[in-house]
Coordinates of C-alpha atoms in Angstrom, one line a residue:
Chain A
M203 CA 68.8 144.4 111.9
L204 CA 69.2 146.8 109.0
T205 CA 73.1 147.9 109.1
F206 CA 73.4 143.9 109.8
T207 CA 71.8 143.2 107.1
L208 CA 73.3 145.9 104.9
R209 CA 76.9 144.5 106.4
R210 CA 76.4 140.9 105.5
I211 CA 75.1 142.3 101.4
S212 CA 78.1 144.0 100.9
L213 CA 80.2 140.9 102.0
F214 CA 78.1 138.9 100.2
I215 CA 78.5 140.9 96.9
F216 CA 82.4 141.4 97.8
T217 CA 82.7 137.3 97.9
M218 CA 81.0 136.6 95.1
L219 CA 82.9 139.3 93.0
V220 CA 86.1 137.6 94.7
L221 CA 84.7 133.8 93.7
T222 CA 83.8 135.0 89.8
L223 CA 87.3 136.7 89.4
L224 CA 88.8 133.7 90.9
S225 CA 87.0 131.2 88.5
F226 CA 87.6 134.0 85.7
S227 CA 91.2 134.1 86.2
L228 CA 91.5 129.9 86.2
S229 CA 90.3 130.1 82.4
F230 CA 93.7 131.7 81.9
L231 CA 95.4 129.5 84.0
F232 CA 94.2 126.3 82.8
P233 CA 96.1 124.7 80.0
G234 CA 94.4 125.7 76.2
D235 CA 93.1 128.8 74.5
T236 CA 90.9 130.7 77.4
V237 CA 88.1 131.2 75.2
I238 CA 87.5 127.4 74.7
N239 CA 88.0 127.1 78.6
H240 CA 85.7 129.6 79.3
S241 CA 82.9 127.9 76.9
G242 CA 84.2 124.5 76.9
Q243 CA 83.4 123.9 73.4
I244 CA 86.4 122.0 72.1
N245 CA 85.5 121.2 68.7
A246 CA 84.1 124.5 67.7
T247 CA 84.4 125.5 64.0
A248 CA 86.4 128.5 63.2
S249 CA 83.3 130.4 62.4
E250 CA 81.9 129.2 66.1
L251 CA 85.2 130.6 67.3
V252 CA 85.1 133.7 66.0
Q253 CA 81.1 134.1 67.5
L254 CA 82.7 132.8 70.8
N255 CA 85.2 135.0 71.0
K256 CA 82.7 138.4 70.1
A257 CA 80.2 137.0 73.0
Y258 CA 83.1 136.6 75.5
Q259 CA 84.7 140.1 74.1
M260 CA 88.3 138.5 73.9
D261 CA 89.4 141.4 71.6
K262 CA 88.7 143.8 74.2
S263 CA 90.5 144.8 77.8
I264 CA 90.6 142.4 80.5
V265 CA 87.9 144.2 82.5
D266 CA 85.3 144.1 79.4
Q267 CA 86.5 140.3 79.3
Y268 CA 85.4 139.7 83.1
G269 CA 82.1 142.0 82.3
A270 CA 81.1 139.3 79.5
Y271 CA 82.0 136.7 81.4
L272 CA 79.9 137.8 84.2
T273 CA 76.8 138.4 82.4
H274 CA 77.1 134.8 81.0
I275 CA 77.3 133.3 84.5
L276 CA 74.1 135.8 85.5
N277 CA 72.4 134.8 82.9
G278 CA 72.9 130.8 84.2
D279 CA 75.4 129.8 80.7
F280 CA 78.2 128.3 82.7
G281 CA 79.2 127.0 79.0
Q282 CA 79.5 123.3 77.7
S283 CA 81.0 120.4 79.5
M284 CA 84.1 119.5 77.9
A285 CA 83.6 115.7 78.5
S286 CA 80.2 115.5 77.7
Q287 CA 79.4 118.8 75.6
S288 CA 76.2 119.4 77.4
P289 CA 75.5 122.2 79.0
I290 CA 76.9 122.7 82.5
N291 CA 74.0 124.5 84.1
N292 CA 71.7 121.5 83.7
E293 CA 74.3 118.9 84.8
I294 CA 74.6 120.8 88.2
I295 CA 71.0 121.5 88.3
E296 CA 70.6 117.6 88.5
L297 CA 73.4 117.2 90.7
L298 CA 73.3 119.9 93.5
P299 CA 70.2 118.7 95.4
A300 CA 71.9 115.3 95.8
T301 CA 74.7 116.9 97.1
I302 CA 72.9 119.4 99.5
E303 CA 70.7 116.5 100.6
L304 CA 73.6 114.9 101.7
S305 CA 75.7 117.3 103.6
L306 CA 72.6 118.2 105.3
V307 CA 71.1 114.9 106.7
A308 CA 75.2 114.9 107.5
L309 CA 75.1 118.3 109.5
L310 CA 71.9 117.1 110.9
I311 CA 73.1 113.9 112.5
A312 CA 76.8 115.6 113.3
M313 CA 74.9 118.0 115.6
V314 CA 72.3 115.8 117.0
V315 CA 75.1 113.6 117.8
G316 CA 77.8 116.0 119.0
I317 CA 76.3 118.9 120.6
P318 CA 74.5 116.6 123.8
L319 CA 77.8 115.0 124.0
G320 CA 79.6 118.1 124.2
F321 CA 77.3 119.5 126.6
I322 CA 77.6 116.2 128.7
A323 CA 81.6 116.4 128.9
A324 CA 81.0 120.2 129.8
I325 CA 78.7 119.0 132.6
N326 CA 80.9 116.8 133.8
H327 CA 84.2 118.7 133.4
N328 CA 87.2 117.4 134.3
K329 CA 86.2 114.2 135.4
A330 CA 86.2 110.5 133.7
S331 CA 83.4 111.0 131.4
D332 CA 84.7 114.0 130.0
N333 CA 88.0 112.7 128.9
V334 CA 86.5 109.6 127.7
I335 CA 84.0 112.1 125.2
L336 CA 87.1 114.3 124.4
S337 CA 89.7 110.8 123.3
L338 CA 86.7 109.9 121.2
A339 CA 86.4 113.4 119.6
M340 CA 90.2 113.3 118.9
L341 CA 90.0 109.9 117.3
G342 CA 87.3 110.6 115.1
Y343 CA 88.7 114.0 114.2
S344 CA 91.9 112.1 113.3
I345 CA 90.5 108.9 110.9
P346 CA 91.1 109.4 107.5
V347 CA 87.4 109.8 105.7
F348 CA 88.0 107.4 102.9
W349 CA 89.4 105.1 105.1
L350 CA 86.6 105.3 107.4
G351 CA 84.0 105.1 104.5
L352 CA 85.7 101.7 103.4
L353 CA 85.6 100.1 106.6
A354 CA 82.1 100.8 106.9
I355 CA 81.3 99.6 103.7
L356 CA 83.5 96.4 104.4
V357 CA 81.3 95.5 107.8
F358 CA 78.2 97.0 107.3
S359 CA 77.7 96.1 103.7
I360 CA 79.5 93.3 102.5
G361 CA 80.4 91.9 106.2
L362 CA 76.7 92.4 107.8
G363 CA 75.0 93.2 104.9
W364 CA 72.4 95.8 106.5
L365 CA 72.7 98.8 104.5
P366 CA 73.4 99.3 100.7
S367 CA 76.5 100.2 99.8
A368 CA 76.5 102.2 96.8
G369 CA 74.5 104.9 95.1
Q370 CA 71.2 107.1 96.1
I371 CA 68.4 105.1 95.5
S372 CA 67.7 101.3 94.5
L373 CA 67.5 101.5 90.2
L374 CA 63.9 99.6 90.8
F375 CA 62.2 102.5 91.8
E376 CA 62.0 105.6 89.0
I377 CA 61.6 108.7 91.0
E378 CA 60.4 111.7 88.6
F379 CA 62.8 114.6 88.9
V380 CA 61.4 117.7 90.4
S381 CA 63.5 119.4 93.2
G382 CA 66.1 117.0 92.6
I383 CA 65.9 116.2 96.6
Q384 CA 65.4 112.4 96.7
F385 CA 63.1 112.6 99.9
I386 CA 60.8 115.6 98.4
D387 CA 60.7 113.8 95.1
I388 CA 59.6 110.7 96.6
L389 CA 57.0 112.6 98.6
L390 CA 55.6 114.1 95.8
S391 CA 55.4 111.3 93.3
D392 CA 52.0 109.2 93.0
S393 CA 53.9 106.0 93.2
P394 CA 52.2 103.2 94.6
Y395 CA 55.8 102.0 96.3
K396 CA 56.4 105.4 97.5
W397 CA 57.0 104.4 101.3
Q398 CA 59.4 101.3 100.2
A399 CA 60.9 103.4 98.0
F400 CA 61.4 106.3 100.9
S401 CA 62.9 103.4 103.1
N402 CA 65.1 102.5 100.3
A403 CA 66.7 106.0 100.2
S404 CA 67.0 105.9 103.5
A405 CA 68.8 102.9 104.2
H406 CA 70.9 104.7 101.1
I407 CA 71.7 107.8 102.8
I408 CA 72.5 106.5 106.4
L409 CA 76.1 104.9 105.9
P410 CA 77.8 107.9 103.8
A411 CA 75.8 110.5 106.0
C412 CA 77.3 108.7 109.3
V413 CA 80.8 108.7 107.5
I414 CA 80.3 112.4 106.4
A415 CA 79.2 113.2 109.7
L416 CA 81.8 111.5 112.3
A417 CA 84.6 114.6 111.8
P418 CA 82.5 117.3 112.0
A419 CA 80.3 115.9 115.2
T420 CA 84.1 115.8 117.1
I421 CA 83.8 119.3 115.9
F422 CA 80.5 120.1 117.5
I423 CA 81.7 118.1 120.8
R424 CA 84.9 120.2 121.3
L425 CA 82.5 123.9 120.5
S426 CA 79.7 122.8 122.6
R427 CA 82.2 121.8 125.5
A428 CA 83.6 124.8 125.5
A429 CA 80.6 126.9 125.1
M430 CA 79.0 125.1 127.6
I431 CA 82.1 125.6 130.2
E432 CA 82.0 129.2 129.5
V433 CA 77.9 129.6 130.0
L434 CA 78.4 127.7 133.3
A435 CA 81.1 130.0 134.7
A436 CA 78.6 132.7 134.0
S437 CA 77.9 135.1 137.1
Y438 CA 73.7 134.5 136.0
I439 CA 74.0 130.7 136.2
R440 CA 75.7 131.8 139.7
A441 CA 72.7 134.1 140.6
A442 CA 70.1 131.0 139.4
R443 CA 71.9 128.3 141.7
A444 CA 71.7 131.2 144.3
K445 CA 68.0 131.8 143.5
G446 CA 67.7 127.9 144.4
L447 CA 67.1 126.5 140.9
S448 CA 67.4 122.8 140.6
F449 CA 70.5 121.8 138.4
Q450 CA 68.1 120.4 135.8
Q451 CA 66.4 123.7 135.6
I452 CA 69.5 125.6 135.1
I453 CA 71.2 123.5 132.6
F454 CA 67.7 122.9 130.5
R455 CA 66.4 127.0 131.1
H456 CA 69.5 128.9 131.1
A457 CA 72.6 127.1 130.4
I458 CA 71.7 125.2 127.2
R459 CA 69.9 128.2 125.2
N460 CA 72.9 130.3 125.5
A461 CA 75.3 127.7 125.0
L462 CA 73.2 126.9 121.7
I463 CA 73.3 130.5 120.4
K464 CA 77.3 130.3 120.7
I465 CA 77.3 127.0 118.6
I466 CA 75.0 128.1 116.0
R467 CA 77.7 130.7 115.1
H468 CA 80.1 128.3 114.0
V469 CA 78.1 125.8 111.9
G470 CA 78.5 127.8 109.0
L471 CA 82.6 127.6 109.1
Q472 CA 81.9 124.1 110.0
F473 CA 79.4 123.3 107.0
A474 CA 82.4 124.1 104.5
N475 CA 84.9 121.5 106.0
L476 CA 81.4 119.0 105.7
V477 CA 80.9 120.0 102.1
T478 CA 84.8 118.8 101.2
I479 CA 84.6 115.5 103.4
A480 CA 81.5 114.8 101.5
M481 CA 83.2 115.1 98.3
V482 CA 85.4 112.4 98.8
T483 CA 82.9 110.2 100.5
E484 CA 80.4 110.6 97.3
V485 CA 83.6 108.8 95.4
I486 CA 83.7 106.2 97.6
F487 CA 79.6 105.7 97.9
S488 CA 79.1 106.3 94.4
W489 CA 77.0 109.0 95.4
P490 CA 75.0 111.3 92.2
G491 CA 76.4 114.7 93.5
I492 CA 78.7 117.6 92.3
G493 CA 81.4 116.2 94.6
R494 CA 81.8 113.1 92.4
W495 CA 81.5 114.9 89.2
L496 CA 84.0 117.7 90.0
I497 CA 86.6 115.1 90.8
E498 CA 85.6 113.0 87.6
S499 CA 85.9 115.9 85.7
I500 CA 89.4 116.6 87.1
Y501 CA 90.6 113.2 85.8
Q502 CA 89.2 114.1 82.5
R503 CA 90.9 117.6 82.3
D504 CA 87.3 118.9 81.6
Y505 CA 88.3 122.3 82.7
T506 CA 85.2 123.9 82.1
A507 CA 83.6 121.5 84.4
I508 CA 86.2 122.2 87.5
Q509 CA 85.9 125.9 87.1
S510 CA 81.9 126.2 87.0
G511 CA 81.9 123.4 89.8
L512 CA 84.0 125.5 92.3
L513 CA 82.2 128.8 91.6
V514 CA 79.1 126.8 92.5
L515 CA 80.2 124.5 95.5
S516 CA 81.9 128.0 96.8
C517 CA 78.8 130.1 96.4
F518 CA 76.5 127.0 98.3
I519 CA 79.2 127.1 100.9
F520 CA 78.8 131.2 101.5
I521 CA 75.2 131.0 101.2
I522 CA 74.9 129.2 103.9
H523 CA 77.4 130.7 106.0
I524 CA 75.2 134.0 105.5
L525 CA 72.5 132.2 106.4
T526 CA 73.7 130.8 109.8
D527 CA 74.8 134.4 110.5
F528 CA 71.4 135.8 109.9
I529 CA 70.5 133.0 112.1
Y530 CA 72.7 133.8 114.6
A531 CA 72.0 137.5 115.0
A532 CA 68.0 136.9 115.0
L533 CA 68.7 134.6 118.0
N534 CA 71.4 137.1 119.8
P535 CA 70.4 140.5 119.8
L536 CA 74.2 141.0 121.3
A537 CA 75.4 140.2 117.9
R538 CA 73.3 142.7 116.1
G539 CA 74.3 146.0 117.8
N540 CA 78.1 145.0 117.6
Q541 CA 80.0 147.2 115.2
H542 CA 83.3 145.5 114.9
G543 CA 81.7 141.9 114.5
S544 CA 82.4 140.8 111.4
Chain B
M1231 CA 138.4 140.6 141.8
A1232 CA 135.9 138.0 142.2
R1233 CA 132.9 139.1 143.3
E1234 CA 130.9 136.3 145.7
K1235 CA 127.3 136.0 144.2
I1236 CA 125.4 137.0 147.2
Y1237 CA 121.8 137.3 146.0
L1238 CA 120.1 134.5 145.0
E1239 CA 119.3 135.7 141.3
E1240 CA 115.6 134.8 140.2
V1241 CA 115.5 133.1 137.0
F1242 CA 112.8 133.8 134.5
P1243 CA 112.4 131.5 132.0
S1244 CA 111.2 132.7 128.5
P1245 CA 107.7 132.2 127.9
F1246 CA 109.0 129.4 126.0
M1247 CA 110.6 127.2 128.5
Q1248 CA 107.7 127.9 130.8
L1249 CA 105.6 126.0 128.2
W1250 CA 107.8 123.1 127.8
G1251 CA 107.8 122.8 131.5
I1252 CA 104.0 122.4 131.6
F1253 CA 104.4 120.6 128.5
R1254 CA 106.6 117.7 130.1
K1255 CA 104.7 117.0 132.9
T1256 CA 101.3 115.7 130.7
P1257 CA 102.1 112.4 130.0
V1258 CA 99.8 111.8 127.3
A1259 CA 101.3 114.8 125.4
M1260 CA 104.3 113.1 126.2
V1261 CA 103.5 110.1 124.4
G1262 CA 102.3 111.7 121.4
F1263 CA 105.8 113.6 120.9
C1264 CA 107.4 110.8 121.2
C1265 CA 105.4 109.4 118.5
F1266 CA 106.2 112.5 116.6
I1267 CA 109.4 112.2 117.2
F1268 CA 109.3 108.8 116.1
L1269 CA 107.8 109.5 113.0
I1270 CA 110.4 112.2 111.9
L1271 CA 113.2 109.5 112.4
L1272 CA 111.5 106.8 110.3
A1273 CA 110.6 109.4 107.8
I1274 CA 114.7 110.6 107.5
F1275 CA 115.9 107.2 108.0
A1276 CA 113.4 105.1 106.0
P1277 CA 115.6 104.1 103.3
I1278 CA 118.5 102.8 105.6
L1279 CA 115.9 100.9 107.8
S1280 CA 113.5 99.5 105.4
P1281 CA 114.1 95.7 104.6
Y1282 CA 113.1 95.7 101.2
S1283 CA 113.0 98.1 98.2
P1284 CA 109.0 99.8 98.4
V1285 CA 109.1 99.5 94.4
D1286 CA 110.5 96.3 93.6
G1287 CA 108.4 93.1 94.1
N1288 CA 109.1 89.3 94.6
L1289 CA 106.5 87.7 92.4
E1290 CA 106.6 84.5 94.4
M1291 CA 105.3 86.2 97.4
I1292 CA 102.7 87.7 96.2
L1293 CA 99.5 88.6 98.3
L1294 CA 101.3 87.1 101.5
P1295 CA 99.4 88.0 104.7
P1296 CA 100.8 89.8 108.1
A1297 CA 103.2 87.4 110.0
W1298 CA 100.7 86.7 112.9
H1299 CA 98.5 85.1 110.3
T1300 CA 98.5 81.4 109.9
D1301 CA 99.7 81.6 106.4
G1302 CA 102.2 84.7 106.6
D1303 CA 106.0 84.4 106.5
V1304 CA 108.4 86.2 109.2
S1305 CA 110.3 87.7 106.3
Y1306 CA 107.6 89.9 105.5
L1307 CA 106.3 91.0 108.8
L1308 CA 103.3 93.1 107.5
G1309 CA 102.5 90.8 104.2
T1310 CA 103.3 91.7 100.9
D1311 CA 100.7 93.4 98.0
E1312 CA 99.5 91.9 94.6
L1313 CA 102.9 92.7 93.1
G1314 CA 105.0 90.8 96.0
R1315 CA 105.9 94.5 97.3
D1316 CA 107.0 94.5 101.2
M1317 CA 104.0 96.3 103.0
L1318 CA 106.4 97.2 105.7
S1319 CA 109.3 98.6 103.9
R1320 CA 106.1 100.6 101.7
L1321 CA 105.0 101.9 104.9
M1322 CA 108.3 103.3 106.1
Y1323 CA 109.3 104.6 103.0
G1324 CA 105.6 106.3 102.7
T1325 CA 106.8 108.1 106.0
S1326 CA 108.7 110.8 104.3
L1327 CA 106.1 110.9 102.0
T1328 CA 102.7 111.8 103.6
F1329 CA 104.5 112.8 107.2
G1330 CA 107.8 114.6 106.0
L1331 CA 106.1 116.0 103.2
S1332 CA 103.3 117.2 104.9
F1333 CA 106.1 118.5 108.0
I1334 CA 108.1 120.3 105.0
V1335 CA 104.9 121.6 103.7
V1336 CA 103.6 123.1 107.2
I1337 CA 107.3 124.5 107.9
F1338 CA 107.2 126.4 104.5
S1339 CA 103.9 127.6 104.7
L1340 CA 104.3 129.0 108.4
V1341 CA 107.5 130.6 107.4
I1342 CA 105.8 132.8 104.5
G1343 CA 102.7 133.1 106.4
V1344 CA 104.6 134.5 109.3
V1345 CA 106.5 137.1 107.1
I1346 CA 102.8 138.4 105.3
G1347 CA 101.0 138.6 108.3
S1348 CA 103.4 140.3 110.6
L1349 CA 103.9 142.9 107.7
S1350 CA 100.3 143.1 107.3
A1351 CA 99.5 143.4 110.6
L1352 CA 101.9 146.9 110.7
T1353 CA 99.2 148.2 108.0
R1354 CA 96.1 149.9 108.6
G1355 CA 92.8 151.2 106.8
I1356 CA 91.9 150.1 103.1
K1357 CA 94.7 147.8 102.3
S1358 CA 94.4 146.2 105.6
S1359 CA 90.5 145.6 105.3
F1360 CA 90.4 144.4 101.5
L1361 CA 93.2 141.7 103.2
N1362 CA 90.9 140.8 106.2
H1363 CA 87.9 140.6 103.4
F1364 CA 90.3 138.6 101.0
L1365 CA 91.3 136.1 103.6
D1366 CA 87.8 135.4 104.8
V1367 CA 87.0 134.9 101.4
V1368 CA 89.9 132.3 101.0
L1369 CA 89.2 130.5 104.6
S1370 CA 85.9 129.7 103.9
I1371 CA 87.1 127.5 101.0
P1372 CA 88.0 124.3 102.6
S1373 CA 91.6 123.3 102.2
L1374 CA 91.3 120.3 100.3
L1375 CA 88.9 121.8 97.8
L1376 CA 91.3 124.6 97.1
A1377 CA 94.3 122.0 97.0
I1378 CA 92.1 119.5 94.5
I1379 CA 91.4 123.0 92.0
I1380 CA 95.2 123.9 92.0
V1381 CA 96.2 120.3 91.3
A1382 CA 93.8 120.6 88.7
I1383 CA 95.3 123.5 87.4
L1384 CA 99.2 122.2 88.0
G1385 CA 98.1 118.6 87.0
P1386 CA 98.4 115.1 89.2
G1387 CA 101.4 114.5 90.9
I1388 CA 103.4 114.7 94.4
S1389 CA 105.2 117.8 93.7
N1390 CA 102.2 119.6 92.8
T1391 CA 100.2 118.3 95.4
V1392 CA 103.2 119.8 98.1
W1393 CA 102.6 123.0 96.0
A1394 CA 98.9 123.2 96.4
I1395 CA 99.2 122.2 99.8
A1396 CA 101.5 124.8 100.9
I1397 CA 99.6 127.5 99.1
V1398 CA 96.5 126.1 100.9
F1399 CA 97.8 126.8 104.6
I1400 CA 99.2 130.2 103.7
P1401 CA 96.4 132.1 104.4
Q1402 CA 95.9 130.5 108.0
F1403 CA 99.1 131.2 108.7
I1404 CA 98.7 134.5 107.6
H1405 CA 95.5 135.3 110.0
I1406 CA 96.7 134.0 113.3
T1407 CA 99.6 136.3 112.7
R1408 CA 97.9 139.0 111.8
Y1409 CA 95.6 138.8 114.9
A1410 CA 98.1 137.6 117.2
V1411 CA 100.4 140.1 116.5
K1412 CA 97.9 143.4 116.5
E1413 CA 96.7 141.8 120.0
E1414 CA 100.2 141.7 121.0
F1415 CA 100.8 145.4 119.9
R1416 CA 98.1 146.6 122.0
K1417 CA 99.5 145.5 125.4
D1418 CA 101.3 147.9 127.6
Y1419 CA 105.6 145.9 127.1
V1420 CA 105.0 147.1 123.4
L1421 CA 104.3 150.7 124.2
A1422 CA 107.3 150.8 126.8
S1423 CA 109.6 149.8 124.3
R1424 CA 108.5 151.6 121.6
L1425 CA 108.9 154.4 124.3
D1426 CA 112.4 153.6 124.2
G1427 CA 112.7 154.1 120.4
A1428 CA 112.5 150.7 119.2
S1429 CA 111.4 150.4 115.7
N1430 CA 108.4 148.4 114.6
F1431 CA 110.9 145.9 113.0
R1432 CA 112.4 145.6 116.6
I1433 CA 109.3 145.6 118.6
L1434 CA 108.4 142.3 116.4
Y1435 CA 111.4 140.6 116.5
Y1436 CA 112.5 141.3 120.1
S1437 CA 109.3 141.3 121.8
V1438 CA 106.2 140.3 120.0
F1439 CA 107.5 136.8 118.3
P1440 CA 108.6 135.0 121.7
N1441 CA 105.2 135.8 122.9
I1442 CA 103.1 134.7 120.0
V1443 CA 105.6 131.2 119.1
E1444 CA 103.4 129.0 120.9
R1445 CA 100.2 130.0 119.1
L1446 CA 102.1 129.7 115.8
M1447 CA 102.9 126.1 116.9
S1448 CA 99.6 125.1 117.9
Q1449 CA 98.0 126.1 114.6
A1450 CA 101.1 124.7 112.8
T1451 CA 99.9 120.9 114.5
L1452 CA 96.6 121.6 113.5
A1453 CA 97.8 122.7 110.0
Q1454 CA 100.3 119.6 110.2
S1455 CA 97.3 116.7 110.8
A1456 CA 95.0 118.4 108.1
A1457 CA 98.3 118.5 105.4
I1458 CA 98.5 114.4 106.5
L1459 CA 95.2 113.9 105.5
D1460 CA 95.0 116.4 102.5
I1461 CA 98.0 114.4 101.2
A1462 CA 96.8 110.9 101.9
T1463 CA 93.1 112.2 100.7
L1464 CA 94.6 113.6 97.5
G1465 CA 96.6 110.2 97.1
F1466 CA 94.0 108.4 97.4
L1467 CA 91.8 110.0 94.7
G1468 CA 94.5 109.4 92.4
L1469 CA 95.4 113.4 92.0
G1470 CA 98.4 113.1 94.2
A1471 CA 101.1 110.5 94.3
Q1472 CA 101.4 108.4 91.0
I1473 CA 101.3 104.7 90.9
P1474 CA 104.4 103.0 92.1
L1475 CA 105.3 105.7 94.9
P1476 CA 104.4 104.2 98.0
E1477 CA 102.4 107.4 99.6
W1478 CA 99.9 106.0 102.3
G1479 CA 97.0 107.3 100.2
A1480 CA 98.0 106.0 97.0
I1481 CA 98.7 102.3 98.3
L1482 CA 95.5 102.3 100.0
A1483 CA 94.1 103.2 96.8
N1484 CA 96.0 100.7 95.2
G1485 CA 94.5 98.1 97.4
L1486 CA 91.2 98.9 96.9
E1487 CA 90.4 96.1 94.2
R1488 CA 91.5 93.6 96.5
F1489 CA 89.9 94.8 99.1
Y1490 CA 88.4 91.4 100.4
I1491 CA 90.5 89.0 99.5
A1492 CA 93.9 90.9 101.0
P1493 CA 92.0 93.4 103.3
W1494 CA 95.3 94.3 104.8
T1495 CA 96.6 96.2 102.0
V1496 CA 93.7 98.2 103.0
Y1497 CA 93.8 98.4 107.0
L1498 CA 97.6 99.0 107.3
P1499 CA 98.4 102.0 105.5
G1500 CA 94.8 103.8 106.8
L1501 CA 96.0 103.0 110.3
A1502 CA 99.5 104.7 109.6
I1503 CA 97.8 107.2 108.2
L1504 CA 95.7 107.3 111.7
F1505 CA 98.7 107.0 113.6
A1506 CA 100.6 110.1 112.0
V1507 CA 97.7 111.9 112.7
V1508 CA 96.8 111.1 116.3
A1509 CA 100.0 111.6 117.1
T1510 CA 100.2 115.0 115.7
N1511 CA 97.0 116.2 117.2
L1512 CA 98.3 114.8 120.6
V1513 CA 101.2 117.1 120.3
G1514 CA 98.9 120.1 119.6
E1515 CA 96.4 119.2 122.4
G1516 CA 99.1 119.3 124.6
I1517 CA 100.5 122.9 123.6
R1518 CA 97.1 124.3 123.7
H1519 CA 96.6 122.5 127.5
A1520 CA 99.6 123.9 128.1
L1521 CA 99.3 127.6 127.1
K1522 CA 96.1 127.3 128.9
L1523 CA 97.6 126.4 132.1
R1524 CA 100.0 129.0 131.5
K1525 CA 97.3 131.7 131.1
E1526 CA 95.8 130.8 134.2
N1527 CA 99.0 130.9 136.3

């Protein structure tokens, strides 16, 4: 486990270096002055510019410049937003939890729906129900997410009027900002309307989370189907059958556990996909998350915000990736000793 | 002297032809393949086939519903949008933008990715390990996010979108080619031709490529379905194709304001995207299915 941890940590450090290098070089690639792109201070006076140039060591070599940039990032200073002139790290701290909340709920929905369906398909391999589930999965994977979001609004919000179409919670509720994750904040608050707020927030999250969850759910169907087929063909399943275990016992005690381990391995990669879908969905459902903020910064040519948003979002994705790797290794002893696993 | 053919010569079809033989027998895959060919033809011949211009509107025929509707007009089969532009013509021109461009983009990234990937498969040591880690990092960033960032650098527009998506898909192809070439190089038939004195490039060209071409094609269909969705999504977000261009995602975004009174301006382009992606995925599924069957035999 120690070597595994060390390998992961070295991979993490390497990735962070590449990501910061990427966002550092973005300042050069974007139009405009490099130091202004770094700091976002578009209205800086001449003396402020001198100070900025000194802070980012612009007169020294590119390595020193990168070092200065890295120090700023590590101190949590992402510069100012060019559009609003407020510090970006404050904006990110306010917006990122909303995205985390939405994407985690969507991931949960995708797994809860997708994995059992995949297992059902695998158990009925090459039968009608297998084919039906697979065709549905392919259809779900092919639907453009923005179209699905619009149709969902048309049907469930405008047509049937069941669910709200925009925002995170009704503006009537005043919830104090603690962690940023709405559900936790609501539970922590001492408002007398706590439970109304809670049900209102859940009603707001259902539609966007389901829209986001559709495509990852179809991938989980395929993954769990493939994993289950592989497990059911293994010799220990045949041994269990030879022992005279019933079908339910084989599936629930032996097959599902081993198949789940294989799926957990892929959750990290799927999460990256899910976060991108979430960005587009946030725009459609006016969800106050980092994805919508990032796309709006592109409209406004807010280069400092784009750069920091990319860095934070990819760090978030990568941390989830590493976490799932650890969970996988903790659950599966085989993965820890594998020298060539990466 | 003419020699009669006494031996019944055994013909071994090439791996590719074997695959096609299996592919042809799967009806669903063939339906997808026909739709795919249909879309390619439509993308090429849209200017000849379409009844109206995609950008010039007829102001007397604004927001006409599709022909099957009671208020519809049969000369505007799929209705018109808010400027009286024919939806059918716009969707047909859109085929060459959304579908045609995604096809070209994938071919372009495929070629570059295969060249870099096969060269890198021949290197070992620190360079190879660095590339591996680098690819892991790039592949962990979702394609759409990376495309959005590249568009942010280059500025919005259809040509920049195309470049962005081409750059985004290259790492996937490098990764899969590298992996496939390395795997083939471990096999005995490569060793045999190496013992014959073949150089690395000769082995690559004559022995390895014919055996990995289907895997690349299957990856290419995956990439193309993602490319169609990415071009449309960028168009929808206003970062891709700009206003008058009839790109499917942009048409959809355009109809958004009149979503409730003219729903066909939203659901028709959506259906077009869905149709193109499903056709591509069916072809991909067919190839993967055929690959699996060929392996089992």
